[in-house]
Amino acid sequence: MSNCQTCSSAAQCGVSAHASVNQMHERTKELGVTTVFDRYQQQQPQCGFGMQGICCQLCSHGPCRITPKAPQGICGATADTIVARNLVRLESHGIAAYTHHLEEILKTIKATAQGKTPYTIGDEQKLREIAGVVGLDTTKPTNALAEELADVMLHELRKGSDEPLALVKLFAPKTRLEAWEKLGIIPGGPLSELRDAMTKTMSNIDTDPVDLLLTALRLAISTGYMGLVGTITMQDILLGTPSLTKSEADLGIIDEENVNIVAHGHVPLVATAVIKAAESKEMQELAKKAGAKGIKVYGSMCTGQELMQRSATSAKGYAGQLGNWITQEFMIATGAVDLVMMDMNCSIPGMKAVADKFHTKLVSVDRILRMAGVEDHVDYEPEKVSEQAKELIKMAIKQYKQRDKSSVVIPKGKAPAVAGFSVETILGALGGSLDPLLDAVKQGAIKGIAAVVGCTNNRNGHDSQGLTIMRELIKNDVLVIAAGCMSSASQIERLQTPEAAEEAGEGLKAVCKMLGIPPVLNFGSCVDIGRIGVAVTAIANALGVDPSQLPVVASAPEYLEQKAVADGVFAVAFGLLTHIGPVPPVTGSALVTKILTEDVESLTGGKVLVEENPVEAARKMLEHINQKRAALGI
Amino acid sequence: MKEIFVDLDKCVGCLTCTLACAAEHSNSKDIVGAMLEKVRSRIAVESVGGKPVPLMCRHCEEPACVDACMTGAMQKDKVTGIVTNEGHEQKCVGCWMCIMACPYGVITPVEGETRLALKCDRCGGKEVPACVASCPQGALIYDEAKVVAELRRHNAAQLAMSKAV
């Protein structure tokens, strides 16, 4: 394992911080099938040019690399230009995916308002509140209002880049707006911003590294308020705002006696319909006829987190969370999964090879997801999803009949988890006001808040970086909010239980015990990083300060893909110290590195912290939190 | 006698040397052609703890592979110092003693052949071997041992001064 630091997370020195995944990795070796861990080794050594971001493949003169012998590309581009341009292109990819997610939700709300789907508006109060903020007539009936709000959001999504995004103006703290206005980075609609960014990053259009980095910030703000905040808000309106709930995580929750369906990806629409349909008498009877006890729908990745967050409401019947990005091949290796429904994002081709060792069927449930060898597509359509859900369950039952019981290996591990946290849940738990939380922060019982979010990665051992950072932070009385793959990481290692308060410092422990909450709060999926933005905004407004003055930090300790790049830049734009690991591909440019890790602080109040040693990273974040406390005089 | 020296600190693991080696030993003489012809590289870049380590034949003064070769397929040229089996590969019986003997592991069996070992031939005496010429970082140096020693001495002196300041 490269850069292996003796970490406090791994139960043993394995490829993963989770015993269940290490066990299944041994199983895949027995089966003679390669997985992400094996292929990682095969890829060593990896190219230093790519790692530093100084390889450009845009034109046919290239590829060009920046070396001592060739300090410029053939066109004259410097390392600074190439690195900044590559970064904006990575971020653009992430934004494209976020807008797809948002559009699916908006389409669904419209169809739901017209009575054409199995969903019902899940949070009418939020609908009326947001509709009021954007200036709609809130006396209208629910469905009519929902449709109008969806249209407003669709209009925002498609606005020109010269028309400032209404959501930024309406939801961003005033002090942020001032900072962004000064830089000229108040964005328009994300699709137009995306078009501009892609145009700028074509060869020889925008070659100014500083302007490219400003473009990165502008894009991130557009994403933050539409792809993140917009998506979670509309998703809450459709599926319900998360509410406190108990759940379970880890591969040990797989129950052999049932037809087992896994919802994998990021968009919880098909999964919600399938959970609902699975409860019907018709489906239950089909399962029983096939010899199963019943039907279970498990979650994987962010779709699973979305379901877990709403498992007391629209996703009642959700069977628990199997794991995150790295777990996907290993959940199939149990041999007890009958069907994997893959929605947008994070379905790796490696799953197919493992599925082929068993009876497991992979099926795409999003028109934009395709995988070589996967024949079955049940592409989500809001108006047809009731039928599609049944079709998917029937597929799973058919596969169940072919399951070879003798090849099933399920790890024993399962962890309880308390989930369903959101700004609303926290307010509810605190009796309708943030004051008790703010008082705990002011008095130092809670030193600060850290959002440990984003993907997982096996450069340093699956989930070990994130877990070490979370443990170090809670030990030092920093309340942790988790989202995305980091949520699964902490669920499986029991950090999302009230009992985990024992691992926290004295101050945080007392607060957790008083409120009966875990020291690591599950905010949900990666798109729920928007929820963290909403929480930080609420805290900043309550204290009458700018987010950059708060004892709050963000960490994406194991970032993997392009959406995370967009999230990270958004956190910097939002004014937060943002720890990112592994080292992002920017080190080939001294200028870009300096801007991101130093200079940007004077512009937005946020900056990037790069630190590969998790204990050291936590120490630096704590130092930052203490500095912010001192500046506030608390 | 010039040798290939490796400046480990400079290697970034881009594998350009392996592509250049394959191209040099292909009919097409270019990288894309070499990939189509499925030509293998004779040098390798290993990874230790994420750090790249290029390895290629040292063309030893007393080559263990030549000593171990019972048929005389592997030979060291008295004039050029190049160790190769090329030109006498028909003698090879595929006993792989050369692979067993080589301390660097840089001799491999030719895929699909039962009696042929593959190793660096230093590009048949080219003025600068292809791997060295292709290295964008200057991590591979082809020169006399004494020149390389001078260079390293100079660098060490510079480093000592920079730390003293």
XYZ file of C-alpha atoms in Angstrom, chain A residues 1-3 44-49 51-52 65-69, chain B residues 12-16 45-47 49-52 133-134 136-137:
32
model
C 0.000 0.000 0.000
C 1.507 3.286 -1.012
C 1.981 6.072 1.509
C 1.813 0.853 -10.169
C 3.850 2.926 -10.836
C 1.460 5.646 -11.890
C 2.577 8.475 -14.122
C 3.959 11.485 -12.319
C 2.911 13.874 -15.080
C -0.365 13.111 -10.841
C 1.004 16.629 -11.041
C 4.204 17.253 -20.703
C 5.997 19.927 -18.766
C 9.578 18.902 -18.029
C 12.832 20.680 -17.221
C 13.717 20.284 -20.895
C 8.186 10.082 -12.168
C 7.006 6.681 -13.355
C 5.606 7.867 -16.695
C 6.798 4.672 -18.449
C 7.932 6.601 -21.550
C 9.606 0.286 -14.016
C 8.825 -1.317 -10.699
C 6.997 0.386 -7.888
C 5.821 2.054 -1.859
C 4.420 4.121 -4.700
C 7.909 5.260 -5.800
C 8.931 4.257 -9.321
C 16.902 9.337 -25.227
C 13.182 9.229 -24.437
C 11.622 13.413 -20.296
C 12.982 13.853 -16.794
